[in-house]
Coordinates of C-alpha atoms in Angstrom, one line a residue:
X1 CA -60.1 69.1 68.7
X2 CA -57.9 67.4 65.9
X3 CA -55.0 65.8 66.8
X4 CA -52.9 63.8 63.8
X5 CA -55.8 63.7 61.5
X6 CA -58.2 62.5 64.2
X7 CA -60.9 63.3 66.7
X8 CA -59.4 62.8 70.7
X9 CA -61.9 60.7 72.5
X10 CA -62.2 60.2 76.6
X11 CA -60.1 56.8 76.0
X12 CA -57.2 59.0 74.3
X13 CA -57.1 61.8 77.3
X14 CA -57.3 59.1 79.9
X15 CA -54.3 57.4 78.6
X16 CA -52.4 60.8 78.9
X17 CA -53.1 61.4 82.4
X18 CA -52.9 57.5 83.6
X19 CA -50.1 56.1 85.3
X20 CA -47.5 54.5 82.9
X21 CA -44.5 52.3 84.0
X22 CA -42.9 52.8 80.7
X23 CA -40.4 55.8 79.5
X24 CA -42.5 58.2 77.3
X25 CA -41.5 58.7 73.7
X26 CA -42.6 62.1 73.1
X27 CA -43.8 65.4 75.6
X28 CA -47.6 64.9 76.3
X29 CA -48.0 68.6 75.4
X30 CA -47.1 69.5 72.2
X31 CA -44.1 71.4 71.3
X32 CA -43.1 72.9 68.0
X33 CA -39.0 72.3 69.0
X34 CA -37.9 68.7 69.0
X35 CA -35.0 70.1 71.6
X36 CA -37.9 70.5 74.2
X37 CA -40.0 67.3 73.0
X38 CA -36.2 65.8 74.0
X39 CA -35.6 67.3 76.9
X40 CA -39.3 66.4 78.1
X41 CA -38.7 62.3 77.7
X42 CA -35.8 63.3 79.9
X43 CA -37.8 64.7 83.0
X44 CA -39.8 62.0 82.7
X45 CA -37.0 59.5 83.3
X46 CA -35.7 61.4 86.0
X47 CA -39.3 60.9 87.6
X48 CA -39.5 57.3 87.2
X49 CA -35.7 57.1 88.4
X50 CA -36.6 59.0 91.6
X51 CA -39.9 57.4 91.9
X52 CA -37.8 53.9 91.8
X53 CA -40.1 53.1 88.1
X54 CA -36.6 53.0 86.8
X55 CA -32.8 52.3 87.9
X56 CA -30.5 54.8 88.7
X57 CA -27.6 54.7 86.2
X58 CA -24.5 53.6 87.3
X59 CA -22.6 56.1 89.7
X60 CA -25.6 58.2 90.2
X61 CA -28.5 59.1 93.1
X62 CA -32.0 60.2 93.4
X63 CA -30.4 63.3 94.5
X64 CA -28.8 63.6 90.9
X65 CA -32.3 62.7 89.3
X66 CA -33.9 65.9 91.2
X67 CA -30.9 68.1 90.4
X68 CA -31.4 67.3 86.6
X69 CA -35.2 67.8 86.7
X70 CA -34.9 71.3 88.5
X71 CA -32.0 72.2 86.3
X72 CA -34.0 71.6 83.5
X73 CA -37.3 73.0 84.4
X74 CA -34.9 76.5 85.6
X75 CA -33.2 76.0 82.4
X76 CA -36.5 75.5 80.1
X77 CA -39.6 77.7 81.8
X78 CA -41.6 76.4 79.2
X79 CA -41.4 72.6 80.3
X80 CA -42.6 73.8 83.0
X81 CA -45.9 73.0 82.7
X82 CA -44.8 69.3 80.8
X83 CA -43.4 68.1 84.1
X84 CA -46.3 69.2 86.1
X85 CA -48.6 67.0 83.9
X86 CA -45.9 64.4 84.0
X87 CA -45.7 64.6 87.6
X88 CA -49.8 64.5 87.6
X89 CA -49.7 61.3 85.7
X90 CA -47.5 59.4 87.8
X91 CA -49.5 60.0 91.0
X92 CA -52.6 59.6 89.0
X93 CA -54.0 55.9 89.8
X94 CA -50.7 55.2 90.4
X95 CA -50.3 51.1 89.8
X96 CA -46.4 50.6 90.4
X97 CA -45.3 47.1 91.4
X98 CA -42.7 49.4 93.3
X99 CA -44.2 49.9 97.1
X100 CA -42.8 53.5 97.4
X101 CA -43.1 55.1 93.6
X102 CA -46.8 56.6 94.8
X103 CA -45.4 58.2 98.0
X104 CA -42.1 59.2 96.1
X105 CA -44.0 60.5 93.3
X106 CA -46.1 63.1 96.0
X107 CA -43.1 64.0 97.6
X108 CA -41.1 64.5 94.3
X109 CA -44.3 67.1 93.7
X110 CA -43.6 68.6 96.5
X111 CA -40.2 69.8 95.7
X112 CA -41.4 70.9 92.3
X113 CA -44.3 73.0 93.9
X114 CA -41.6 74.9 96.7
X115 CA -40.0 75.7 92.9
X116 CA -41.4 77.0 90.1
X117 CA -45.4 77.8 89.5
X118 CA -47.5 76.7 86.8
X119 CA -48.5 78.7 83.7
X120 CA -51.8 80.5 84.0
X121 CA -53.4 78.1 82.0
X122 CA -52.3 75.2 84.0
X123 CA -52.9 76.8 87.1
X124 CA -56.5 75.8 87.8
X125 CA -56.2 72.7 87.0
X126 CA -53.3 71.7 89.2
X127 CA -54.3 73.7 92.0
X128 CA -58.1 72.0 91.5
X129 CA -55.9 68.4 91.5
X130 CA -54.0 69.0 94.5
X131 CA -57.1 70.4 96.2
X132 CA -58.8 67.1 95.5
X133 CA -56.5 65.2 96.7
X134 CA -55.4 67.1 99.8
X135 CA -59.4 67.6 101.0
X136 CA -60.0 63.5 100.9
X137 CA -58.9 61.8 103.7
X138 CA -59.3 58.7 101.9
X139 CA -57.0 59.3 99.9
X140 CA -53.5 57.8 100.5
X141 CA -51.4 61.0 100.3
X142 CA -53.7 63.9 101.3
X143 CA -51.3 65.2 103.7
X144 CA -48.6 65.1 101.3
X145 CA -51.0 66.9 98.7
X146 CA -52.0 69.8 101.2
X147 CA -48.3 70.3 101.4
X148 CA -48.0 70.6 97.9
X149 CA -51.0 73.3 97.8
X150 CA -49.0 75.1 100.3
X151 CA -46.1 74.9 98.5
X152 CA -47.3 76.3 95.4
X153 CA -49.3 79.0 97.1
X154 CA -45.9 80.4 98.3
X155 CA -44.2 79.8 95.3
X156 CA -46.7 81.7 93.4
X157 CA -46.1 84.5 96.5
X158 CA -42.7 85.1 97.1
X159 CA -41.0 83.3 93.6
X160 CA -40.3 80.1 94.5
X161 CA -36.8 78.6 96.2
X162 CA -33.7 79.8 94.3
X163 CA -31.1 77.3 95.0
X164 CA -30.7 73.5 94.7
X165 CA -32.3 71.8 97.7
X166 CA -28.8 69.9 99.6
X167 CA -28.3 66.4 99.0
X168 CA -29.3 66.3 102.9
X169 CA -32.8 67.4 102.0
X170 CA -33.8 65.9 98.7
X171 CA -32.4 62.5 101.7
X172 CA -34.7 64.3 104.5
X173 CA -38.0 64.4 102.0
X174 CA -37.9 61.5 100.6
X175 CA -38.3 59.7 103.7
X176 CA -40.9 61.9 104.7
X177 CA -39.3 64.7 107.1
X178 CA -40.8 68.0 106.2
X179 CA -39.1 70.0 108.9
X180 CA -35.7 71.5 109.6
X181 CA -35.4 72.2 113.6
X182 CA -33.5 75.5 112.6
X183 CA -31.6 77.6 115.3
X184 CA -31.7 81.1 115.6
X185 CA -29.8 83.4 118.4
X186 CA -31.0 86.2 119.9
X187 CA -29.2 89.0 121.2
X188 CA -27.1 87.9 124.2
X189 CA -26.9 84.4 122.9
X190 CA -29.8 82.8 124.0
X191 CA -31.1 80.5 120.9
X192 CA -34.6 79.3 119.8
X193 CA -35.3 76.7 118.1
X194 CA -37.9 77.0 115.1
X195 CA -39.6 74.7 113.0
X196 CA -38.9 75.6 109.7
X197 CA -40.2 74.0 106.0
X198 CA -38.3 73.9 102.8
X199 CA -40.4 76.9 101.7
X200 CA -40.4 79.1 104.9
X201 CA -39.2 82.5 104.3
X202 CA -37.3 85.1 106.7
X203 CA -40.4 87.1 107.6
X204 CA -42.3 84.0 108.5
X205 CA -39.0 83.1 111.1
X206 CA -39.1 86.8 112.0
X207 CA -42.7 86.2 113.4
X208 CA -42.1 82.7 115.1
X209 CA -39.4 84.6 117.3
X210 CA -41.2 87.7 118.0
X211 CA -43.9 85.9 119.6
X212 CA -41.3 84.4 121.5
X213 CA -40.5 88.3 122.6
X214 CA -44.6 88.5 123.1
X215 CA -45.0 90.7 120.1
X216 CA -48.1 89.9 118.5
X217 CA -48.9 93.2 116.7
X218 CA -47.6 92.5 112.8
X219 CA -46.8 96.2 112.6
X220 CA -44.5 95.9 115.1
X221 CA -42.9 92.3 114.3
X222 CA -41.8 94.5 110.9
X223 CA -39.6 96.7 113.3
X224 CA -37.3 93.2 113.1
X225 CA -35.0 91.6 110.6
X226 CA -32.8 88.3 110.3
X227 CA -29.4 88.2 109.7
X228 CA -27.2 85.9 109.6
X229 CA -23.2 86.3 111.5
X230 CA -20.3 85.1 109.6
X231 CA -18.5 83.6 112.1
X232 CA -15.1 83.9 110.6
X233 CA -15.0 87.1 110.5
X234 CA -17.6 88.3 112.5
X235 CA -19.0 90.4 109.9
X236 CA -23.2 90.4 109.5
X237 CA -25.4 90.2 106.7
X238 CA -28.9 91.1 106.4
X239 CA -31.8 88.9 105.1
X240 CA -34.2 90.1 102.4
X241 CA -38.2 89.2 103.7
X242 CA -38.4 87.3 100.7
X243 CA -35.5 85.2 101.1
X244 CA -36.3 81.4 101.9
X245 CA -34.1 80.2 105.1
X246 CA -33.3 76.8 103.8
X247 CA -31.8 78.6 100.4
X248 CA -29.7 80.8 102.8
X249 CA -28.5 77.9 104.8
X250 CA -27.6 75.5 101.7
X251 CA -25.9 78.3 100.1
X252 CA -23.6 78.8 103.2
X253 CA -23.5 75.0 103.6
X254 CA -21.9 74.8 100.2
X255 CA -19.3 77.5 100.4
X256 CA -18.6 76.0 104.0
X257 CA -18.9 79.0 105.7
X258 CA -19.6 78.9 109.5
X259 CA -22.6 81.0 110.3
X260 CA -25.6 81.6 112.4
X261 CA -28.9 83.6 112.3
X262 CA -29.2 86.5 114.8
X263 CA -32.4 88.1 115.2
X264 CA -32.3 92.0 115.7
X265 CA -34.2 95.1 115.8
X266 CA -34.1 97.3 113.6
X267 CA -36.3 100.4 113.7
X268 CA -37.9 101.7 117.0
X269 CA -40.8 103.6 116.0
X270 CA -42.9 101.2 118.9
X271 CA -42.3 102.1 122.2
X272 CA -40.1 99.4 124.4
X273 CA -42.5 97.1 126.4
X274 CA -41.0 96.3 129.5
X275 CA -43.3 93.5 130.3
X276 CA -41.3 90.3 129.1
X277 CA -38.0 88.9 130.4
X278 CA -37.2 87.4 127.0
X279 CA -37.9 91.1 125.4
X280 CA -36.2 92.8 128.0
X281 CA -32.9 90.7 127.5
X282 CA -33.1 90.8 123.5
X283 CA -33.7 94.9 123.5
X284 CA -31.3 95.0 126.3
X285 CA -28.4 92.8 124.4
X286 CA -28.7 94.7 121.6
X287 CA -28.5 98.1 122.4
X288 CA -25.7 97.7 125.1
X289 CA -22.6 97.2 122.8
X290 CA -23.5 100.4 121.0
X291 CA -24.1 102.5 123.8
X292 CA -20.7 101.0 125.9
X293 CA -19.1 102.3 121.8
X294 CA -20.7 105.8 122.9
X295 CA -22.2 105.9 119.5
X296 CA -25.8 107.4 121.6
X297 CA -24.0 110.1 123.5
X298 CA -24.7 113.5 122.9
X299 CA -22.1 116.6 124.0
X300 CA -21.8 120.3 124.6
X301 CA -20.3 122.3 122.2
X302 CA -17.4 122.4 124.8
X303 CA -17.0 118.5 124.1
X304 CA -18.2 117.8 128.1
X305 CA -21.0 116.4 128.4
X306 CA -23.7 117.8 130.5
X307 CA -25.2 117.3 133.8
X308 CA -27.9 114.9 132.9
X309 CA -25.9 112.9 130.6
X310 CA -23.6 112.4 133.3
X311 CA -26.0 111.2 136.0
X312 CA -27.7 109.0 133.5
X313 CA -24.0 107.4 132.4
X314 CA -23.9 106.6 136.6
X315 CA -27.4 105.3 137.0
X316 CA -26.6 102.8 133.7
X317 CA -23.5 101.9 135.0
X318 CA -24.7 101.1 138.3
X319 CA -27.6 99.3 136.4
X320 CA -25.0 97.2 134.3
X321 CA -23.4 96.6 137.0
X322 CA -26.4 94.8 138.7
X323 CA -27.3 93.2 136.2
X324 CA -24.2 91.6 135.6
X325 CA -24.0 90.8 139.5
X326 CA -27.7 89.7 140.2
X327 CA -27.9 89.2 144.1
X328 CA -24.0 89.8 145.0
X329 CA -22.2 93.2 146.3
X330 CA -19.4 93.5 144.5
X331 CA -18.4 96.9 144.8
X332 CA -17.3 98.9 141.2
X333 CA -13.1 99.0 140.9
X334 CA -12.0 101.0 138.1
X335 CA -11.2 98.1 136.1
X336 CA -14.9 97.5 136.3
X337 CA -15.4 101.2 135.2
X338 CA -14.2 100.3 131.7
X339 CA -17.0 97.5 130.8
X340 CA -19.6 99.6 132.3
X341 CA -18.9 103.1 131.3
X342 CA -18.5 104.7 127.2
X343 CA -15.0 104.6 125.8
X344 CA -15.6 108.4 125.1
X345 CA -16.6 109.0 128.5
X346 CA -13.2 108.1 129.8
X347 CA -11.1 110.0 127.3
X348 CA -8.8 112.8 128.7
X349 CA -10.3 115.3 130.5
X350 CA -13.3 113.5 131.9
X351 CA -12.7 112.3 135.0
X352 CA -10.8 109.1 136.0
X353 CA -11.8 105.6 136.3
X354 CA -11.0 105.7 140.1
X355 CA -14.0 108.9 140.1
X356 CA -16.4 107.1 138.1
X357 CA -15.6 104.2 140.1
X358 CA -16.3 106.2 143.4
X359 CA -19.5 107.7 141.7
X360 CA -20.8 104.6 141.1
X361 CA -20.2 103.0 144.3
X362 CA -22.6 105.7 145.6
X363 CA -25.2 104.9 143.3
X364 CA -25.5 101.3 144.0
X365 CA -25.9 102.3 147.8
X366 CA -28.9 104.5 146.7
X367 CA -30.6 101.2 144.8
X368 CA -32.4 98.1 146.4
X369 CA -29.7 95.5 146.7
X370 CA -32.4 93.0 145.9
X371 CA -32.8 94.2 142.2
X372 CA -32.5 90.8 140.2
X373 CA -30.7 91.2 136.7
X374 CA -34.2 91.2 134.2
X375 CA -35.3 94.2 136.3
X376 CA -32.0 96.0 136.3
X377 CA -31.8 95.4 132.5
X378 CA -34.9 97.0 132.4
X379 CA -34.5 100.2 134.3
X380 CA -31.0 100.5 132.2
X381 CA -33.4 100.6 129.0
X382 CA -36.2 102.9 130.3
X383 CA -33.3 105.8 131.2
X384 CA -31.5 104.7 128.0
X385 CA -35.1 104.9 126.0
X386 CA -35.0 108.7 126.7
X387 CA -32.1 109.9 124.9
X388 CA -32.6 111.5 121.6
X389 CA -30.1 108.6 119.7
X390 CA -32.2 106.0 121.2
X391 CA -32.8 102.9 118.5
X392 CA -31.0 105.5 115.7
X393 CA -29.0 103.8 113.4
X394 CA -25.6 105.4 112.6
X395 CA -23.3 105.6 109.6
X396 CA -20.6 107.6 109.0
X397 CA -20.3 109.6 105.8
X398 CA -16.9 110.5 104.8
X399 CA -18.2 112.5 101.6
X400 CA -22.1 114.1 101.8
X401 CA -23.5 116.9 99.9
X402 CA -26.8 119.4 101.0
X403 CA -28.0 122.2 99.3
X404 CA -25.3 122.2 96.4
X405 CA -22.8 122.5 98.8
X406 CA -19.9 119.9 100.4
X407 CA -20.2 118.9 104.2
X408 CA -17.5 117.9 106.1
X409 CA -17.6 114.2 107.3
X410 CA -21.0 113.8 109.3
X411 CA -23.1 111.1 110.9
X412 CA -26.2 109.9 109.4
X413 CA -28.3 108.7 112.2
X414 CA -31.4 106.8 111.4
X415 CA -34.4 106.5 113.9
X416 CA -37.8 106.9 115.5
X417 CA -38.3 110.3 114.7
X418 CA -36.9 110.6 111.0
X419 CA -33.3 111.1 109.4
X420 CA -30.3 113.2 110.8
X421 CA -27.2 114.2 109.9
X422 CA -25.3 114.9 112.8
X423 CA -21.7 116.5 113.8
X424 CA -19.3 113.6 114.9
X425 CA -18.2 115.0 117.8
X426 CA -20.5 116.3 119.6
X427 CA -23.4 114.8 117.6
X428 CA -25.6 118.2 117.5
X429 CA -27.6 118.0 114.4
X430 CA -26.9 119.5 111.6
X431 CA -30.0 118.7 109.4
X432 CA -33.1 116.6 110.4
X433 CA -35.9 115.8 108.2
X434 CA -38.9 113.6 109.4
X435 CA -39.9 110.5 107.4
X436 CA -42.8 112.5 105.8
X437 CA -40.9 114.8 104.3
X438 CA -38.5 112.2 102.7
X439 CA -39.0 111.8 98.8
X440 CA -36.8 108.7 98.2
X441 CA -34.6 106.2 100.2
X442 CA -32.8 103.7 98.5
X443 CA -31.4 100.6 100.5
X444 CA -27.9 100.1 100.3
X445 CA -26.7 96.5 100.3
X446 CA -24.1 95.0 102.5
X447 CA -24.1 98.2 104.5
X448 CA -27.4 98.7 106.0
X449 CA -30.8 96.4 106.1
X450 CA -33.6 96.9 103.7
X451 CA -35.7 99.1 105.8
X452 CA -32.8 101.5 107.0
X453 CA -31.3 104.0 103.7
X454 CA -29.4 106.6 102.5
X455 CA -31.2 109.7 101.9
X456 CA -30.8 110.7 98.1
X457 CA -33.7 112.7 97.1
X458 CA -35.1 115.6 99.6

C-alpha cells in the first residue's frame, strides 16, 4: 500500500493506533475534503479534553466536549468511523500521566457506541477490539468494554440514541454509574422501580414490568405498551418499541414538562389470568374507569338494557364496592351508587340511585363478607371479561365511509375478536371484520398506540 510516495511498514501503523498525548494534525483516515480532515483534529481534542489529556477552555465542561463530539459525528456520518479509530487509539496502551484519561477514555466509548455504529468496513474490527478487551479479565476496563459491545449491538439494532445525553448523565458516566433507577406506575398507582441503561429501549421496560405481572410468555408481554402521562394536562402519549427511555425522559427533562411512565394494556387477545395480585390490580385499574364511563355497555334497541346486563351492573357494583371496602360493612347509599354504577346507567328512565342502591344492598348480603379486595377485583373482571366490548378499544368517528356510501357518526371499537364499527347508542354493530380479513391498518399518531388503527383498506 503507498502512502506519500512510500511503503507503510508495522512501525508506521503502530504509531496510528498508539496512544498519543499530543493534539493530531491531520484525520488518521484519509479524507479527500480538508473541511472533514478539520473537523477530525477537532474530535480529537474534544477526546483529550474529556479524557483530561487536555484543558477545558475557559467557560466550558466535559459535558460541552461530548455535546461537540456527538454534534459532530450526527452532523458528519462520515467521521464516523475517524472518531472510532481516534477513540481506539486513546484507550490503546493508554500511557497518560493523567490517573483517569484510560477509564474516561472507555467510558467516553461508551457513549459513542449507545450512538452511532460503525461503517461496515469498520465494523469487524471494532467489534473484534472491544471483544478483546471485554473477554480479558486482566484487562483494566473489561467491564467497561463489554458495555461498549452491548452498546453497539443495540445501536446497530434499534438506531442508536436520538437526543443529547443530559448534562446529568454525561456527570452520572463519567464517574462510573451506568444505571438510572427509573420509575414506572402501573395502573392504580402502584410504581416499580426498574433498572434502566442509557441504551434501554421501551420494549425492554415493557418486559421488566410484565414479569412483575408474572407474564413470562413474549407473545403476550406484546399485548403491553409504555406511555408516558403529561401531568399538566393529563393528556397520554404512547411510546414507540424502538424508542430509548432515557431519550424520552431528557427530552421531557428539557422542555420541563412534568410527566410519568404508565404501563397499560393494550390488546386482549390472551385470556385474563387471575392468578397474580399484582395482575389482578393492573387489569383491574385499567379497565374500571372505562367501564364506570359506560363505554363497554351494550343496549336494546329500546335503549334499556337487558336482563343480564342489569344483573351483571349489580354483581360489579357490589364487587367494587368490596373491593373498595375490604373487611368492613358499609352498606351502599345512593351517593355510593354514583362511583360504582355507569353514568349511562343512571340516565333518565333507568331507575334511581336509591333502587340501584337497594339492589345492591341485596347483593352484598348474597356474598361472603370475608371477600378481601384482590379477590373481589378479580370476580369483578371474570363477569366483566364476558361482555362482548371487553379489552375493545373505542374511538369515535364523526365522518366514516363503507361501501361508497356516508355513515352517520359511529364507534370504531378495537378488540380480541377483530374490528367493529358500532352504533353509539346502543352499540349494536353495524360492520365487523376479523383481523384476517383486514388488508391494511395504518397507526395514527397521538390518537391511538402503534398496535391499535384505523381501518383504511378492506
Amino acid at each position: 500500500m503507498k502512502y506519500s510516495g512510500k511503503e507503510w511498514t508495522w512501525q508506521d501503523v503502530a504509531h496510528k493506533i498508539k496512544f498519543t498525548d499530543k493534539p493530531i494534525s491531520h484525520s488518521l483516515i484519509r479524507f479527500d475534503s480538508s473541511e472533514l480532515d478539520k473537523l477530525a483534529c477537532e474530535t480529537f481534542m474534544c477526546i483529550m479534553r474529556y479524557m483530561g489529556d487536555e484543558p477545558i477552555r475557559r467557560g466550558e465542561t466535559i459535558t460541552d466536549a461530548v455535546y461537540r463530539l456527538l454534534l459532530i459525528c450526527h452532523k458528519n456520518p462520515a467521521l464516523r468511523d475517524e472518531v472510532y479509530c481516534q477513540i481506539i487509539r486513546q484507550t490503546t496502551n493508554n500511557k497518560s500521566n493523567k490517573p483517569d484519561s484510560s477509564i474516561r477514555g472507555w467510558r467516553l466509548f461508551s457513549i459513542l457506541t449507545a450512538y452511532f455504529e460503525s461503517s461496515l468496513a469498520l465494523r469487524p474490527y471494532l467489534i473484534n477490539y472491544l471483544a478483546e478487551n471485554a473477554d480479558d479479565q486482566r484487562r483494566a476496563y473489561h467491564g467497561t468494554a463489554q458495555l461498549c459491545l452491548q452498546n453497539l449491538n443495540q445501536t446497530m439494532r434499534y438506531g442508536g440514541r436520538k437526543y443529547l445525553l443530559s448534562g446529568m448523565e454525561v456527570e452520572e458516566i463519567t464517574n462510573g454509574k451506568i444505571l438510572k433507577r427509573q420509575v414506572y406506575t402501573l395502573p392504580g398507582g402502584n410504581k416499580k422501580v426498574v433498572n434502566t441503561k442509557s441504551i434501554t429501549v421501551v420494549e425492554e421496560a415493557i418486559r421488566e414490568l410484565c414479569l412483575e405481572l408474572n407474564i413470562r410468555s413474549p407473545s403476550e408481554q406484546q399485548e403491553f405498551c409504555l406511555c408516558y402521562v403529561l401531568e399538566k394536562d393529563n393528556r397520554t402519549e404512547y411510546c414507540a418499541n424502538d424508542d430509548y427511555i432515557l431519550d424520552i425522559c431528557t427530552e421531557l427533562e428539557h422542555k420541563r414538562v412534568p410527566f410519568h411512565f404508565l404501563l397499560r394494556r393494550c390488546t386482549w387477545v390472551h385470556p385474563l389470568r387471575l392468578d397474580h395480585p399484582v395482575y389482578i390490580d393492573v387489569m383491574f385499574f385499567q379497565v374500571v374507569p372505562d367501564y364506570l364511563q359506560g363505554s363497554l355497555l351494550t343496549r336494546q334497541a329500546s335503549g334499556h338494557m337487558s336482563a343480564s346486563v342489569c344483573d351483571d351492573v349489580t354483581k360489579l357494583a357490589a364487587y367494587l364496592h368490596m373491593a373498595a371496602n375490604e373487611g368492613q360493612r358499609i352498606a351502599v347509599t345512593p351517593r355510593t351508587v354514583q362511583t360504582i354504577v355507569p353514568a349511562p346507567v343512571l340516565e333518565y328512565p333507568s331507575p334511581s340511585p336509591d333502587s340501584w342502591a337497594s339492589r345492591i344492598n341485596r347483593q352484598l348480603r348474597t356474598m361472603n363478607p370475608n371477600t378481601t379486595a384482590t379477590q373481589a377485583r378479580a370476580a369483578f373482571l371474570e363477569i366483566l371479561s364476558t361482555w362482548p366490548l371487553f379489552g375493545s378499544t373505542i374511538f369515535r368517528l364523526d365522518a366514516a365511509s363503507f361501501d361508497g356510501r356516508a355513515l352517520p357518526p359511529v364507534e370504531l371499537a378495537v378488540g380480541r375478536t377483530g374490528v367493529k364499527l358500532l352504533e353509539p347508542r346502543s352499540r349494536d354493530v353495524v360492520e365487523h371484520w376479523p383481523y384476517d380479513k383486514v388488508d391494511l391498518i395504518r397507526s395514527i399518531e397521538q390518537i391511538c398506540p402503534p398496535v391499535v388503527g384505523l381501518l383504511t383498506s378492506i
